[in-house]
Backbone as CSV, one residue per row, in Angstrom:
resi,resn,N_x,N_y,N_z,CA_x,CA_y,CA_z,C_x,C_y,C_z
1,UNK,-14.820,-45.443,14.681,-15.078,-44.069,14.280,-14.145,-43.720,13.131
2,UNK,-14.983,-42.963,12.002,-13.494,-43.242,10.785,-13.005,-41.492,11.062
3,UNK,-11.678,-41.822,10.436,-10.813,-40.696,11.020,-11.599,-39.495,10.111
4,UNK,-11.089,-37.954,10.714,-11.634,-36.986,10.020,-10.600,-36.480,9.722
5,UNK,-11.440,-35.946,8.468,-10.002,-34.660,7.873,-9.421,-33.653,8.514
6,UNK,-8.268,-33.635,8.423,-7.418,-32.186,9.039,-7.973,-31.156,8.613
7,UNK,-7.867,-30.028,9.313,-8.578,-28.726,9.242,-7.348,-28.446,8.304
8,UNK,-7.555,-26.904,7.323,-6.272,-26.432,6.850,-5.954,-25.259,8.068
9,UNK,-4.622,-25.403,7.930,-4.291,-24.430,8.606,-4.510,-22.973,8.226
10,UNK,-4.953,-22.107,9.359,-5.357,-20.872,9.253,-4.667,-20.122,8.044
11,UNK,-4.975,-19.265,7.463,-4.342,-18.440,6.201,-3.476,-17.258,7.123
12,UNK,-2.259,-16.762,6.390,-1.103,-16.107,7.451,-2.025,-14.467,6.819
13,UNK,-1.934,-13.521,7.680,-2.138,-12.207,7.242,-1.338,-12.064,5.764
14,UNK,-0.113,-12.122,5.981,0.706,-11.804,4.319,0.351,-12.913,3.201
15,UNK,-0.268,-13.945,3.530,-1.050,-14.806,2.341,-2.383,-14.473,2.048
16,UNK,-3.042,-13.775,2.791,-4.020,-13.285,2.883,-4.182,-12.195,1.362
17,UNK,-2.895,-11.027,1.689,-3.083,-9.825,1.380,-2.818,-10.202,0.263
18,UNK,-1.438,-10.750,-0.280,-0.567,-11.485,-1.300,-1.842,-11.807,-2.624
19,UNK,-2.740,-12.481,-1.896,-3.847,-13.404,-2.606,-4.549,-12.112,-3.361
20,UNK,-4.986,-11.286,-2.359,-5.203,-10.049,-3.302,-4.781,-9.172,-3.939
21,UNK,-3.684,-9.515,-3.887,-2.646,-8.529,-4.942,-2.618,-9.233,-6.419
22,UNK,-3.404,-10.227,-6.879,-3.431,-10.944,-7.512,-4.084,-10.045,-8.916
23,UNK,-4.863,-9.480,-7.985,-5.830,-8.708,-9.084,-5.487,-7.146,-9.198
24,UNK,-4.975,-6.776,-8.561,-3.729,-5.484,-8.429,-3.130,-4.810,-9.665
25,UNK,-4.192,-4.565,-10.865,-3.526,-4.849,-12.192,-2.232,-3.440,-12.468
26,UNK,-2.902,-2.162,-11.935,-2.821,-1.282,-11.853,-1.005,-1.124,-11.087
27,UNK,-1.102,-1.546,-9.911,0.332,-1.920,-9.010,1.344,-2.805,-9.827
28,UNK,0.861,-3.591,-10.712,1.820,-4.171,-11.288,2.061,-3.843,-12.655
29,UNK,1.313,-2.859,-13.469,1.789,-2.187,-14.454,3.032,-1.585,-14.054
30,UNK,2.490,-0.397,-13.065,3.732,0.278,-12.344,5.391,-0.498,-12.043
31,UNK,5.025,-1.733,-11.959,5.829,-2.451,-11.460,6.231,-2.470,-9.420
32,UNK,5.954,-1.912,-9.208,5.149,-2.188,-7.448,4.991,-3.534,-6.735
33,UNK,5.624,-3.512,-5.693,5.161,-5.055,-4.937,5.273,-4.544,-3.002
34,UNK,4.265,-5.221,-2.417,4.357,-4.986,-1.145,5.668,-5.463,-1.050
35,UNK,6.680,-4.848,-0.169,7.566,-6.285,0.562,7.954,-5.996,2.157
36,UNK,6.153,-5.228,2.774,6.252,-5.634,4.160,4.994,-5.770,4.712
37,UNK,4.650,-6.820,4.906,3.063,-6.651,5.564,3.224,-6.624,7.032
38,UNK,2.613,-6.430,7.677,2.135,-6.616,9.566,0.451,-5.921,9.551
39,UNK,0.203,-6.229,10.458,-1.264,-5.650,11.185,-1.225,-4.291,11.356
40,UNK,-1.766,-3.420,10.150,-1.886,-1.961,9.966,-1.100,-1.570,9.581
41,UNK,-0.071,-1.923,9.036,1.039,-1.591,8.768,1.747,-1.977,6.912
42,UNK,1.650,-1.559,6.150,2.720,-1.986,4.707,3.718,-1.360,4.266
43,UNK,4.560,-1.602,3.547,5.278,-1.150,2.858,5.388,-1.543,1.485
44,UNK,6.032,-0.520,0.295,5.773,-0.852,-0.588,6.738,-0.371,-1.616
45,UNK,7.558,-1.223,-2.360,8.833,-0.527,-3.307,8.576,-0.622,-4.546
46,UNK,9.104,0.310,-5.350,9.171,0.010,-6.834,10.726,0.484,-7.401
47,UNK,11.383,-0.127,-8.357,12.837,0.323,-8.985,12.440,1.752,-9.725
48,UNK,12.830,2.727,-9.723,12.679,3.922,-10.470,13.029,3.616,-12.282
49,UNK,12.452,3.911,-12.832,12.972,3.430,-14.384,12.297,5.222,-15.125
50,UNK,12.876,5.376,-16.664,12.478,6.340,-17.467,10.871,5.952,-17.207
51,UNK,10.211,5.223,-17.702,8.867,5.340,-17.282,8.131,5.759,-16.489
52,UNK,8.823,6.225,-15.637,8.770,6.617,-13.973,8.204,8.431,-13.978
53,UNK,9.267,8.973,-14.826,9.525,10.276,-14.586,8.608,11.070,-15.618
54,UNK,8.683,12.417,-14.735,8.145,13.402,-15.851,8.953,14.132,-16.340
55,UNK,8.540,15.351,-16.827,9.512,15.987,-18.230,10.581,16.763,-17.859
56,UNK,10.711,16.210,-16.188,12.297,16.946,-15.954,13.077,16.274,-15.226
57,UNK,12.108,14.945,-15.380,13.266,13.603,-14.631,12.835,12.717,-13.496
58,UNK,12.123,13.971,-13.178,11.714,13.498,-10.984,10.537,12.750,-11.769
59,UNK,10.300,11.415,-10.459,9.362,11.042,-10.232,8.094,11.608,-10.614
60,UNK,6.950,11.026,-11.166,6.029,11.598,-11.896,4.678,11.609,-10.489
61,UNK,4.249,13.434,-10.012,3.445,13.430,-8.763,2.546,12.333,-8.724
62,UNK,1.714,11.903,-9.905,0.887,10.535,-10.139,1.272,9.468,-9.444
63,UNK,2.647,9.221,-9.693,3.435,7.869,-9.310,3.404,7.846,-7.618
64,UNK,3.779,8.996,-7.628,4.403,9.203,-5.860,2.979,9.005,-5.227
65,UNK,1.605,9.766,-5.649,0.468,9.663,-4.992,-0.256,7.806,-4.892
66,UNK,0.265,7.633,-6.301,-0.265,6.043,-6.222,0.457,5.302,-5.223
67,UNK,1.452,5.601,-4.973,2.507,4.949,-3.909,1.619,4.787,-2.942
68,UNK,2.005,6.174,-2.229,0.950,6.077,-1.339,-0.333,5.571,-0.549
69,UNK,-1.138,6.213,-1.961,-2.585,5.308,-1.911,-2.553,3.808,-1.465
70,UNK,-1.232,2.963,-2.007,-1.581,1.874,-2.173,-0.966,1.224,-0.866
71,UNK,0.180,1.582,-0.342,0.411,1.542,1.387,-0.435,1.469,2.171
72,UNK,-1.280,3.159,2.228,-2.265,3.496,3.046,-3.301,2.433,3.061
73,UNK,-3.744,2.200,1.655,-5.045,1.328,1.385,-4.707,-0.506,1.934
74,UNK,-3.280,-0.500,2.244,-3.339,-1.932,1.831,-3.140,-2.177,3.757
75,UNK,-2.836,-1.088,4.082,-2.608,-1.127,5.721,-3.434,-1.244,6.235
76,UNK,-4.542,-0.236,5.830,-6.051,-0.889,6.098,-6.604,-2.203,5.623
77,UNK,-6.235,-2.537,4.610,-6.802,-4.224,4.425,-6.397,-4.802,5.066
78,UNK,-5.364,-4.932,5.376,-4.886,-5.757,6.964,-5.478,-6.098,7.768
79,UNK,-6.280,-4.501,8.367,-7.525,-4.861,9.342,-8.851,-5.129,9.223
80,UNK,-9.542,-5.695,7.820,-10.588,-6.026,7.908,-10.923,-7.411,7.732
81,UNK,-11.896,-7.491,7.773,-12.043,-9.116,7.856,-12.327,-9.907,6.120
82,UNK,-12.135,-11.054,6.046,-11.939,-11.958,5.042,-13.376,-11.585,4.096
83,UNK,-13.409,-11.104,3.010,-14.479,-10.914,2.177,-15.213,-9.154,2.191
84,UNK,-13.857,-8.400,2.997,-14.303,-7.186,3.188,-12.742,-6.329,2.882
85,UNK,-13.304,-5.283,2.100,-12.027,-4.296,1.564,-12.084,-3.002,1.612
86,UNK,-11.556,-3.020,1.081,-11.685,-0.746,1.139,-11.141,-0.209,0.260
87,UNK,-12.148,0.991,-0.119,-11.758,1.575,-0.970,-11.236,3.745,-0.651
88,UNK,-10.386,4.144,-1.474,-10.083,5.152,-0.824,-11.677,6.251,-1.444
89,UNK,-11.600,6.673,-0.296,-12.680,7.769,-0.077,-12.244,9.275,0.059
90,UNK,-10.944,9.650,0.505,-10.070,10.524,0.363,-8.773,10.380,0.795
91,UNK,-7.645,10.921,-0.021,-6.443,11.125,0.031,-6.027,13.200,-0.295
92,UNK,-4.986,12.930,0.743,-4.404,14.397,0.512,-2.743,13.967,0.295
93,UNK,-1.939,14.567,-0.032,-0.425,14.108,-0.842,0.313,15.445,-0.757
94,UNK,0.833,15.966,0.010,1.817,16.696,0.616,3.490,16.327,0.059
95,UNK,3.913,16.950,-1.369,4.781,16.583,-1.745,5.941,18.116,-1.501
96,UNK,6.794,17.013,-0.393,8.393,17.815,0.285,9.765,17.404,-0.601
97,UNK,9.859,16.620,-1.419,10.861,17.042,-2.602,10.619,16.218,-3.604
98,UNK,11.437,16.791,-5.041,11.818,15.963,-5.890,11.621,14.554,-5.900
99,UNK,11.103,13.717,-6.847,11.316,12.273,-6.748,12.155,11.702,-7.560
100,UNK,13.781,11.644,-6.997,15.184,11.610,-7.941,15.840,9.688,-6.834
101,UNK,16.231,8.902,-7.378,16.809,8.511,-6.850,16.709,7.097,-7.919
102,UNK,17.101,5.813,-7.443,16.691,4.415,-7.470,15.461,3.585,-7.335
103,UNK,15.228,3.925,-6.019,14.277,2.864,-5.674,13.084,3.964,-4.607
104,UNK,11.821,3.834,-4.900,10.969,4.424,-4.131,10.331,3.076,-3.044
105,UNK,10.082,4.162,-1.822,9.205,3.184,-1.305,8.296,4.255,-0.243
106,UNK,6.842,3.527,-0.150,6.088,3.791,0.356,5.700,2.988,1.861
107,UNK,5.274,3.705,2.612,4.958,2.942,4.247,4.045,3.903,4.632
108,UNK,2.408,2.608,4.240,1.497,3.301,5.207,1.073,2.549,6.690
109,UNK,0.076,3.159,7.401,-0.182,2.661,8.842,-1.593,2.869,9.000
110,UNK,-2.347,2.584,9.908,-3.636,2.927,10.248,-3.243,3.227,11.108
111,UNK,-3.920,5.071,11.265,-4.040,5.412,12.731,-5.062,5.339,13.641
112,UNK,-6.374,5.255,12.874,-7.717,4.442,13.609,-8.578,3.929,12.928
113,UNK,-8.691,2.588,12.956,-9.403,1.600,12.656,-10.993,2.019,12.972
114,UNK,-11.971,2.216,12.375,-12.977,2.423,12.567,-14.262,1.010,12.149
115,UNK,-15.469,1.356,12.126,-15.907,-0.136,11.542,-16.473,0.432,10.050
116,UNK,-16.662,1.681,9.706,-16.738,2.002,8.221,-15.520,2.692,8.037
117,UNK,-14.790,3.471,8.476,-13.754,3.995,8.078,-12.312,4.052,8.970
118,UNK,-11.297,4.025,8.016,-9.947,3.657,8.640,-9.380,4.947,8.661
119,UNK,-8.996,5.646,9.140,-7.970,6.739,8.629,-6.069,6.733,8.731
120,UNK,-5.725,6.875,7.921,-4.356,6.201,7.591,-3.253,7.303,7.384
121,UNK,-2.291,7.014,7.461,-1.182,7.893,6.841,0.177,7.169,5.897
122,UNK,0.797,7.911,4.808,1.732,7.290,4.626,3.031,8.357,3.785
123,UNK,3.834,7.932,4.184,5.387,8.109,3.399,5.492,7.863,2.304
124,UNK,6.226,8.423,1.588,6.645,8.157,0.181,8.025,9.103,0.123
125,UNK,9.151,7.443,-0.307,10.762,7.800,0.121,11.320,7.695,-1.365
126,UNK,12.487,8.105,-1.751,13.176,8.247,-2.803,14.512,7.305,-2.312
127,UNK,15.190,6.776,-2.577,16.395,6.310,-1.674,16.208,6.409,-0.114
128,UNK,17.180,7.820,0.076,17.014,7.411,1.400,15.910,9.267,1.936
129,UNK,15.455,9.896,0.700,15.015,11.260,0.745,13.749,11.211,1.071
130,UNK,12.830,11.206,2.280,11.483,11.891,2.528,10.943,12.544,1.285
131,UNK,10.053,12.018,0.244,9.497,13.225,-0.881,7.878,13.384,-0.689
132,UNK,7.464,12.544,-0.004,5.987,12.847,0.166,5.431,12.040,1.608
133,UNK,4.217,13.121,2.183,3.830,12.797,3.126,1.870,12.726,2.758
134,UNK,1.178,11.421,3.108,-0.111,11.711,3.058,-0.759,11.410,4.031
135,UNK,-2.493,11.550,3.666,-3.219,11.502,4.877,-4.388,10.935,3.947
136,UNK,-4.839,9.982,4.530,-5.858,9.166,3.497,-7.390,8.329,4.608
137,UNK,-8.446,8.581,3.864,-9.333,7.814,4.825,-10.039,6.759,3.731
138,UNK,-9.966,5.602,4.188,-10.517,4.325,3.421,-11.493,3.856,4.058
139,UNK,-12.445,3.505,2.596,-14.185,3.180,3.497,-13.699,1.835,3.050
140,UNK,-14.430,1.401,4.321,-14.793,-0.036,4.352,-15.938,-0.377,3.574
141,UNK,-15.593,-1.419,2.519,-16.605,-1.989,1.887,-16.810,-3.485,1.725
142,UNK,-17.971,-4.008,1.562,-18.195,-5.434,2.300,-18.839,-6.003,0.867
């Protein structure tokens, strides 16, 4: 019997997501990189730079909302299956201070997984300052 090929080993959730961040053109203008994946769960940092800010310094509301978006959205990719994504269908962005600091980071979650729609929430931090809170629902698209 001639031998058979090894299967590859399964793809990890964070190689998964990674793979699609590939095309992420938008996240990496910003300069943006996940650096936490789990099941429903991301996080997401960027270094604060002059490019960053608007015309009085803070964080530019654009920036802070894209944060967001892209937590929320990517927490939900987590949970869908291989050849299926999502896109945001609505976001709301509840901004509680200034965006002054170093380093931002964003952490979204799914709070229910649906089979067309996810509904999500996420943070958006300045150092160590709470500056935005959202609420986002992502359609599943196949």
């Amino acid at each position: 019997m001639p031998d058979l090929p090894t299967p590859a080993p399964e793809e990890t959730l964070e190689t998964r997501i990674r793979r699609k961040l590939v095309r992420q053109n938008f996240m990496h203008l910003i300069g943006a990189d996940l650096t936490r994946i789990e099941p429903g769960r991301v996080e997401a940092e960027l270094l604060l730079e002059e490019k960053h800010q608007q015309h009085r310094g803070f964080a530019h509301g654009g920036l802070v909302a894209t944060m967001a978006d892209l937590a929320a959205g990517f927490a939900a990719v987590t949970l869908v299956p291989e050849g299926t994504g999502v896109v945001t269908a609505e976001i709301k962005v509840s901004y509680l201070h200034p965006g002054v600091g170093a380093k931002m980071r964003a952490v979204g979650w799914v709070l229910k997984a649906g089979r067309r729609l996810h509904f999500c929430e996420a943070e958006v931090w300045c150092d160590d300052k709470l500056v935005a809170k959202a609420t986002a629902t992502m359609a599943v698209v196949e």
